[in-house]
Amino acid sequence: SGNVGIGTVTPAVKLHVESGTDTAPAGGGYLVLGATTSTNISMDNNEIMARNNGAAATLAMNAAGGNVTLIQSGTGNVGIGTSSPATKLHVNGTARVNVLEITGADLAEKFPMSERIEPGMVVAIDPKNPGKLCMARGAYNRHVAGVASGAGDVPVGVILGNLPGSEDAVPVAMSGRVRVYGDATLRGIEVGDLLTTSERAGYAMAVTEFDRAHGAVIGKAMTSLARGETGTVLVLVNLH
């Protein structure tokens, strides 16, 4: 057949290196270069392999004891320390880098909500449901907790608090830039205005009574909204 075998008299590929009791190239060999039924490249033990099982491609590198695992699944997701990556890069453990550059705009944390919340809404601590947030209601609400991330053209940056049971919870911006629903029906919002909660549930308005704003400030407006209008405003979140 023109195949060369080392450690085997029945080489299945152009160069087939086999040792020990591993005699199944399709499931991995100590060195397999070429193509078998399901394996492109495979090296054992504690494998390095690249496979193409129909439409599903896999790249894996494992260390003894499972301490290091790199998997690229058929979805294109890459996992380190996990064989079932759920995102483009899924690290099951601690990652260490010198510089981490995030292309999103805010630092958010996932919180369970006691009611339906849309991106851009102002949320507050729910006194009736410990540990949960709700839509902020009332002007100068000192329970304010932040703004639901992801509204408009401003993507979420860093997301914290992806705890068991909270995977699908709403990310709330703690810092950075985010778009928020603005209420300028009584007073316009100007660039640089401090924003607080509005009488309109889930909306922010410009601070006019500074003695009431202590503990109820969401952040500073980076865009304006004309008097009499409602819409979204870019805000630099800075809770205080």
PDB file of C-alpha atoms in Angstrom, residues 62-69 80-81:
ATOM      1  CA  ASN A  62      -4.144  16.746  27.298  1.00  0.00           C
ATOM      2  CA  ALA A  63      -1.585  16.383  30.069  1.00  0.00           C
ATOM      3  CA  ALA A  64      -1.418  13.502  32.495  1.00  0.00           C
ATOM      4  CA  GLY A  65      -4.005  13.781  35.224  1.00  0.00           C
ATOM      5  CA  GLY A  66      -6.105  16.178  33.182  1.00  0.00           C
ATOM      6  CA  ASN A  67      -4.282  19.220  34.514  1.00  0.00           C
ATOM      7  CA  VAL A  68      -4.025  20.779  31.072  1.00  0.00           C
ATOM      8  CA  THR A  69      -6.676  20.332  28.404  1.00  0.00           C
ATOM      9  CA  ILE A  80      -8.825  25.087  28.459  1.00  0.00           C
ATOM     10  CA  GLY A  81      -9.449  22.745  31.374  1.00  0.00           C
TER      11      GLY A  81
END
